[in-house]
Short mmCIF file of N, CA and C in Angstrom, two decimals:
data_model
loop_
_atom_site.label_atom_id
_atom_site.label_comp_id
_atom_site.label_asym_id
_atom_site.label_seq_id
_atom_site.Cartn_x
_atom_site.Cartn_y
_atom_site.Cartn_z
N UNK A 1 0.86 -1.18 0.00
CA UNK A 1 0.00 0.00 0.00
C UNK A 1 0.90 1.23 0.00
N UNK A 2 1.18 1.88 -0.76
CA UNK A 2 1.56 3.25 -0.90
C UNK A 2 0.64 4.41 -0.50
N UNK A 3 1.17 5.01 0.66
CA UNK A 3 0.30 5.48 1.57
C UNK A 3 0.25 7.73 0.48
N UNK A 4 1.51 7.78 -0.47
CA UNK A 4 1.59 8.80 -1.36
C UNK A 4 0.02 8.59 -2.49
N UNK A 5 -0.53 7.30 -2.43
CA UNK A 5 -1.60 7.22 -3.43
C UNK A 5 -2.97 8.27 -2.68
N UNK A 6 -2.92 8.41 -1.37
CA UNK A 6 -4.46 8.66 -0.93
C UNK A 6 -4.15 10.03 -0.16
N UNK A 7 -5.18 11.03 -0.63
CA UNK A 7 -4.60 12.28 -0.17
C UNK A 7 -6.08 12.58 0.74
N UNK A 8 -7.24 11.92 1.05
CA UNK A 8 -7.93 12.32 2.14
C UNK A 8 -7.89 11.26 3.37
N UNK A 9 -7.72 10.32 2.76
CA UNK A 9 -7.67 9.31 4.21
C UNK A 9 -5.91 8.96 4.52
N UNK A 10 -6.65 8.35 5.43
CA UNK A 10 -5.40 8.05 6.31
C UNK A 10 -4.68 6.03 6.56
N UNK A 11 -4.49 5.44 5.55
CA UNK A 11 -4.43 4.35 5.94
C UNK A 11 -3.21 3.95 6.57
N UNK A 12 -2.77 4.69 6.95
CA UNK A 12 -1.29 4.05 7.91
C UNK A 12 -1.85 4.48 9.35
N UNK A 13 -2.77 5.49 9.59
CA UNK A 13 -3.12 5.62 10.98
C UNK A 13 -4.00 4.40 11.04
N UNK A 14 -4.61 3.82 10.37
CA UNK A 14 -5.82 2.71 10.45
C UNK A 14 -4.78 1.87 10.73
N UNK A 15 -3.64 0.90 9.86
CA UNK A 15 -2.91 0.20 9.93
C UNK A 15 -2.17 -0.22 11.39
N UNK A 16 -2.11 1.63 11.69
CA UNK A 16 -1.33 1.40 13.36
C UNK A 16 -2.19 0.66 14.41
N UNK A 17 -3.58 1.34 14.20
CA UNK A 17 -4.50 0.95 15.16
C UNK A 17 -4.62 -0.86 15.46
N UNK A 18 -4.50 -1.33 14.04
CA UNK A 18 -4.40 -2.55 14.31
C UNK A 18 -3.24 -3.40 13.75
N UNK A 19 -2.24 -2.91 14.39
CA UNK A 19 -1.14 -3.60 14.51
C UNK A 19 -1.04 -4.24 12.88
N UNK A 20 -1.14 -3.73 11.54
CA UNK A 20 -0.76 -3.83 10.09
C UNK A 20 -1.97 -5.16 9.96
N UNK A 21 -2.79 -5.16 10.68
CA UNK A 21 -3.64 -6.80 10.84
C UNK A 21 -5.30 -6.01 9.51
N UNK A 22 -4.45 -6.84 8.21
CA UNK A 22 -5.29 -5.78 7.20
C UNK A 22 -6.53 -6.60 7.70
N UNK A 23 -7.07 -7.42 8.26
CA UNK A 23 -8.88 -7.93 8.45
C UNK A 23 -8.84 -6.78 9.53
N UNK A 24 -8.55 -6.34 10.14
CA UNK A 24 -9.42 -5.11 11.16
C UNK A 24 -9.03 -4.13 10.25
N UNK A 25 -8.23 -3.83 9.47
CA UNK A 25 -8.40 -2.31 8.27
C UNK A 25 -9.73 -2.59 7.85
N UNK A 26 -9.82 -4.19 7.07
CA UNK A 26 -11.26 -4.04 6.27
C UNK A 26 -12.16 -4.01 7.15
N UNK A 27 -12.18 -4.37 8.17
CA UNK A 27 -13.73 -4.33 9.37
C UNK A 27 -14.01 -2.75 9.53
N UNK A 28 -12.83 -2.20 9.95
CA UNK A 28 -13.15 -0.51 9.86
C UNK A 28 -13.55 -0.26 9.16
N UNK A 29 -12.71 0.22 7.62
CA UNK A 29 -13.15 0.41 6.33
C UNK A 29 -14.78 0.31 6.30
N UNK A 30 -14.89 -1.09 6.30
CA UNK A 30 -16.36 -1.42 5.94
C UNK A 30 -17.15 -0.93 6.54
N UNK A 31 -17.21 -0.84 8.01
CA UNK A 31 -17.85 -0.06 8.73
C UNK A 31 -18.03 1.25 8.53
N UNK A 32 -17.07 2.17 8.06
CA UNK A 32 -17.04 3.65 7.99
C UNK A 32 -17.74 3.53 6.70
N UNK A 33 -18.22 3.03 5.98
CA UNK A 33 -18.79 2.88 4.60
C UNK A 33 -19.75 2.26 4.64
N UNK A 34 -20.16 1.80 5.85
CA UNK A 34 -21.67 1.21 6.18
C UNK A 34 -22.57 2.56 6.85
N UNK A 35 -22.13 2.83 7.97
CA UNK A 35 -22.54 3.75 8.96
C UNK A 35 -21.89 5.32 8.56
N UNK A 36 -21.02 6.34 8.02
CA UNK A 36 -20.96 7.18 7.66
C UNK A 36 -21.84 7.83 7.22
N UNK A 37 -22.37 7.09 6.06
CA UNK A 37 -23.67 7.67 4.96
C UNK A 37 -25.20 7.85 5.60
N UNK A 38 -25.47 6.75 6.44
CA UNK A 38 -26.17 7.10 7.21
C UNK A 38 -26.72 7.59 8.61
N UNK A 39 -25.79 8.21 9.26
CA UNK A 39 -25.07 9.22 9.82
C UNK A 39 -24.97 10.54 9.62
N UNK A 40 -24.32 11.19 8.12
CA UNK A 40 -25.09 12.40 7.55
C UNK A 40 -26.26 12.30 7.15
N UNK A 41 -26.44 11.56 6.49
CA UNK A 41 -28.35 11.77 6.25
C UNK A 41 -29.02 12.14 7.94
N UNK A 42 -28.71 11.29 9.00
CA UNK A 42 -29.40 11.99 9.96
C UNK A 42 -29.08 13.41 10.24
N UNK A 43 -27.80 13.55 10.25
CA UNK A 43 -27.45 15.08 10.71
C UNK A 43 -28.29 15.90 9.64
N UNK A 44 -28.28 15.80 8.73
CA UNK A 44 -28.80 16.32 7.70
C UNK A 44 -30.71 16.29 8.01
N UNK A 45 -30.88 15.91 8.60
CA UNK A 45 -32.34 15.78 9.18
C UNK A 45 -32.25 16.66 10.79
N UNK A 46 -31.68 16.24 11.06
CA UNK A 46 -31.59 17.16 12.39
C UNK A 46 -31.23 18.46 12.01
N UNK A 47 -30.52 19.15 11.32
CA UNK A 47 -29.99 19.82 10.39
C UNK A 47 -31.66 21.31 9.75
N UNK A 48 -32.24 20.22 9.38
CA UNK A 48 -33.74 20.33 8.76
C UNK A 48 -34.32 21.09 9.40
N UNK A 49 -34.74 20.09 10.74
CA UNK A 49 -35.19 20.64 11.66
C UNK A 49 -35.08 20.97 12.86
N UNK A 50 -33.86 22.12 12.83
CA UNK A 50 -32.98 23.22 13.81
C UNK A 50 -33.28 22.08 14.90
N UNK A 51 -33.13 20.97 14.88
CA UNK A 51 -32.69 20.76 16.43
C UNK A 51 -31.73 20.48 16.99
N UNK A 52 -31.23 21.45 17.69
CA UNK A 52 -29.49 21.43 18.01
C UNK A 52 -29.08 20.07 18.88
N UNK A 53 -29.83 19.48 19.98
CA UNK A 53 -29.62 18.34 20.65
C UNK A 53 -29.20 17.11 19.54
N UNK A 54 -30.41 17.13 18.25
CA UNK A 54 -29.89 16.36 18.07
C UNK A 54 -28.94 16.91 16.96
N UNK A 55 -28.42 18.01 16.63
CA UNK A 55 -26.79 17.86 15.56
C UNK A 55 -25.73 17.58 16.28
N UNK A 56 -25.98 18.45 17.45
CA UNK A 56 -24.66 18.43 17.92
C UNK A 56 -24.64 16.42 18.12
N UNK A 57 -25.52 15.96 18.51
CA UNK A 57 -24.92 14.27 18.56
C UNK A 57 -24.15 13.77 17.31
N UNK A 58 -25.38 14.09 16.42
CA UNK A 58 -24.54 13.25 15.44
C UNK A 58 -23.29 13.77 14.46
N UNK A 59 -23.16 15.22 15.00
CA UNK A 59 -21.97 15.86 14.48
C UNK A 59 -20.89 14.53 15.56
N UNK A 60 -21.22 14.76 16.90
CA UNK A 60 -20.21 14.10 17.41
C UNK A 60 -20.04 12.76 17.15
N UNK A 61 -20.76 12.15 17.06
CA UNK A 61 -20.48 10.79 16.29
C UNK A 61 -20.01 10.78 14.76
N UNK A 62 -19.96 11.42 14.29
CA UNK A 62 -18.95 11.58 12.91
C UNK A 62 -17.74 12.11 13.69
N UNK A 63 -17.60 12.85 13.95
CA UNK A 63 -16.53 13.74 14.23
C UNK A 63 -15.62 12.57 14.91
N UNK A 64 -16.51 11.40 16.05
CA UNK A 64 -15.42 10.71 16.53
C UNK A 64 -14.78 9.77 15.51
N UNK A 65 -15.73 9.00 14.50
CA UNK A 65 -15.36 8.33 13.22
C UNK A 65 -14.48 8.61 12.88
N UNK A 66 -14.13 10.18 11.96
CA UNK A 66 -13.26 10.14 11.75
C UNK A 66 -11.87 10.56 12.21
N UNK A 67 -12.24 11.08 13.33
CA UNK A 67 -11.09 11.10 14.25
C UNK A 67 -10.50 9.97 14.48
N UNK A 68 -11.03 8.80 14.49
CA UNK A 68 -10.54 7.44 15.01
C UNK A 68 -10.01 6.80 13.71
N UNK A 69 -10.19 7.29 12.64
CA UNK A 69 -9.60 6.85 11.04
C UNK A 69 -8.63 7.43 10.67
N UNK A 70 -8.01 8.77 11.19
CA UNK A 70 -7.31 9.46 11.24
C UNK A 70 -7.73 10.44 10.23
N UNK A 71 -8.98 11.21 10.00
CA UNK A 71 -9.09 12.18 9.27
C UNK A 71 -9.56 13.51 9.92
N UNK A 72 -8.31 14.31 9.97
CA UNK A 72 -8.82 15.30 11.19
C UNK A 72 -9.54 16.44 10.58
N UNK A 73 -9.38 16.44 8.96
CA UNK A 73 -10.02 17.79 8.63
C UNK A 73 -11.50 17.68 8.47
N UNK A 74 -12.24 16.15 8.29
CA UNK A 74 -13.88 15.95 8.47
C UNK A 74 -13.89 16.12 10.21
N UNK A 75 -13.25 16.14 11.39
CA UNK A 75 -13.11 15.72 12.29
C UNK A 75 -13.52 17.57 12.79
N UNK A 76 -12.90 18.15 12.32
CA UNK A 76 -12.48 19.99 12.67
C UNK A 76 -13.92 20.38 12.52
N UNK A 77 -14.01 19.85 11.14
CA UNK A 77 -15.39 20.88 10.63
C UNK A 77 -16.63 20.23 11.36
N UNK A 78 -16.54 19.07 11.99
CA UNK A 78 -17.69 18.61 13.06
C UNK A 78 -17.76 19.25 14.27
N UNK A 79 -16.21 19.37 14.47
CA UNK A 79 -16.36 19.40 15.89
C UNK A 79 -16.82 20.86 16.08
N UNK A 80 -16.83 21.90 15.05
CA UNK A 80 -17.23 22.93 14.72
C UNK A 80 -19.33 23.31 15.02
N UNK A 81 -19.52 22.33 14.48
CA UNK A 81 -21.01 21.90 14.79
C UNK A 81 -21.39 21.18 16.08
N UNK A 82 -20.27 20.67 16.88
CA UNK A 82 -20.88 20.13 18.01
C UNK A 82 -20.83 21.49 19.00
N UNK A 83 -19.46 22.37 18.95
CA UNK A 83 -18.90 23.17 19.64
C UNK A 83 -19.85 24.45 19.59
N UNK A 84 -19.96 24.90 18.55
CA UNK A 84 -20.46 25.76 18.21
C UNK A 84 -21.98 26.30 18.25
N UNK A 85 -22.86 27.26 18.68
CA UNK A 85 -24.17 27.14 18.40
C UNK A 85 -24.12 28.15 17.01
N UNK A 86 -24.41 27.22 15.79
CA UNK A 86 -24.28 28.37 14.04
C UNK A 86 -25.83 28.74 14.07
N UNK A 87 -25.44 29.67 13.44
CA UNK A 87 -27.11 29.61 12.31
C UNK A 87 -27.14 29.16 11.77
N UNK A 88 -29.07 28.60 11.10
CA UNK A 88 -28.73 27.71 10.31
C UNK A 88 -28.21 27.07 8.86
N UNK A 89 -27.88 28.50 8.73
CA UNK A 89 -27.36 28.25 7.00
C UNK A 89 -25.86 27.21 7.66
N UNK A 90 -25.11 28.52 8.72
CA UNK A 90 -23.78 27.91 8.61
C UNK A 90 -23.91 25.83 9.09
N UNK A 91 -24.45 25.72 9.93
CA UNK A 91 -25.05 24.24 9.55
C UNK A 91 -25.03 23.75 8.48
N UNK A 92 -25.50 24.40 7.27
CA UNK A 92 -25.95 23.20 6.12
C UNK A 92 -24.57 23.82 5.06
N UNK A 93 -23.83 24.99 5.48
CA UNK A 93 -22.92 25.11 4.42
C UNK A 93 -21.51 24.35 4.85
N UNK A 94 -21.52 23.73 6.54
CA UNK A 94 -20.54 22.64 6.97
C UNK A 94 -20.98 21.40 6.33
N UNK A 95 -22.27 21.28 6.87
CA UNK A 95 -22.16 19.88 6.20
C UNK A 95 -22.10 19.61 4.80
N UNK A 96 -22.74 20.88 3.86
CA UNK A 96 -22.53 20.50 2.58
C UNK A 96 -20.96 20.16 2.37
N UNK A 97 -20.06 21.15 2.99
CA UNK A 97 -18.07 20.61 3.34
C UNK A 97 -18.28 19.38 3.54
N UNK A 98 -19.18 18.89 4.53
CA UNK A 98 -18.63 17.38 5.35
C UNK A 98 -19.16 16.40 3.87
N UNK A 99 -19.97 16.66 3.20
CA UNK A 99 -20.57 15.78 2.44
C UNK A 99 -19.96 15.87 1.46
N UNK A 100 -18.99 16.92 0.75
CA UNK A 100 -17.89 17.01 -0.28
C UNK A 100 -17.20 16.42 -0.18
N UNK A 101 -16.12 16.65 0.67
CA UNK A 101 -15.34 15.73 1.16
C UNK A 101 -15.22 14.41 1.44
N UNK A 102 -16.45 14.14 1.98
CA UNK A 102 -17.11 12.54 2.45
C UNK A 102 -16.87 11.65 1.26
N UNK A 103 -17.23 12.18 0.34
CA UNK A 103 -17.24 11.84 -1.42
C UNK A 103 -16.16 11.10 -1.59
N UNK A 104 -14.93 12.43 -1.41
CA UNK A 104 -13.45 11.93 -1.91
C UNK A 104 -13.03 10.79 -1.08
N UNK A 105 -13.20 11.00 0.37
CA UNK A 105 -12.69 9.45 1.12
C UNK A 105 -13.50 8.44 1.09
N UNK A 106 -14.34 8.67 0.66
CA UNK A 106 -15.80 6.89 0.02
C UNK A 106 -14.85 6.75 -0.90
N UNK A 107 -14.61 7.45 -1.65
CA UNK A 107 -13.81 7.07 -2.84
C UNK A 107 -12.35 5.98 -2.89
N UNK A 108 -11.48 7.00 -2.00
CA UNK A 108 -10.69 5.95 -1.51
C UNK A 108 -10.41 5.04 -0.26
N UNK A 109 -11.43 4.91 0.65
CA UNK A 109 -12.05 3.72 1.46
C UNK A 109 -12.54 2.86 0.35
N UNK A 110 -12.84 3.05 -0.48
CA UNK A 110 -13.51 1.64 -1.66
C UNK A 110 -12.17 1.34 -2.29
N UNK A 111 -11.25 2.30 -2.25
CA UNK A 111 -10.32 1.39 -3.68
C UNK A 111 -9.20 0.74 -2.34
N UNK A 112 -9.25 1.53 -1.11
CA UNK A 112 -8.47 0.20 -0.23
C UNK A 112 -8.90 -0.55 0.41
N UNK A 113 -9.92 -1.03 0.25
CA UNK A 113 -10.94 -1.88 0.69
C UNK A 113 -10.74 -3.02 -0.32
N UNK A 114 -10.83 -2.74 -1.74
CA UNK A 114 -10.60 -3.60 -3.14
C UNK A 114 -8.75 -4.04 -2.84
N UNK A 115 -8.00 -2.99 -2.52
CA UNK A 115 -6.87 -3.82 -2.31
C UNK A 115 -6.28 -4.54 -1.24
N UNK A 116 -7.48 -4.22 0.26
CA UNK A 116 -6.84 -5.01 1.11
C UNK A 116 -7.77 -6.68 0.55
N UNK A 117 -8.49 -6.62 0.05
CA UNK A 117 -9.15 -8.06 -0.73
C UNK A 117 -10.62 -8.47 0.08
#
């Protein structure tokens, strides 16, 4: 794995976590590509309807995701929404960030997912 191929994720911080043991890369992986997507869709509903109890949760439950994958810049712009009380545009113009971004590392969570096998 050439860690110069992937410029939003982090697969050598994943790797550390589990001791280079690529079946817990793919259990993560898979997981962050199971539960991510639906995860913003909730925030994105809470989001909807201004209810801060529930963004700030599920900001924090992303925010810990990818903190724990090693991606600190989806990690910043959450913790921004947990921390923070925005208005609600600035809400939907983070997460539209979190959901840009989200894009590029689905992207390459799938192609090292295909090469851990």
């Amino acid at each position: 794995m050439n860690e110069q191929e992937y410029f939003h994720i982090n697969p050598g911080y994943i790797s550390e976590l589990g001791d280079g043991d690529a079946e817990f890369m793919r259990d993560i992986v898979s997981e962050v590509l199971t539960t991510v997507p639906v995860t913003i869709e909730a925030l994105a509903r809470a989001i909807d309807a201004n209810n801060e109890k529930e963004i700030v949760f599920w900001a924090h439950k992303l925010n810990g995701t990818f903190r724990f994958t090693g991606i600190t810049a989806l990690g910043n712009l959450l913790e921004r929404m947990e921390r923070d009380k925005l208005p609600g545009g600035q809400y939907i113009a983070l997460l539209e960030e979190v959901k840009a971004e989200y894009m590029l590392c689905e992207r390459e969570f799938r192609e090292l997912l295909e090469r851990l096998g």
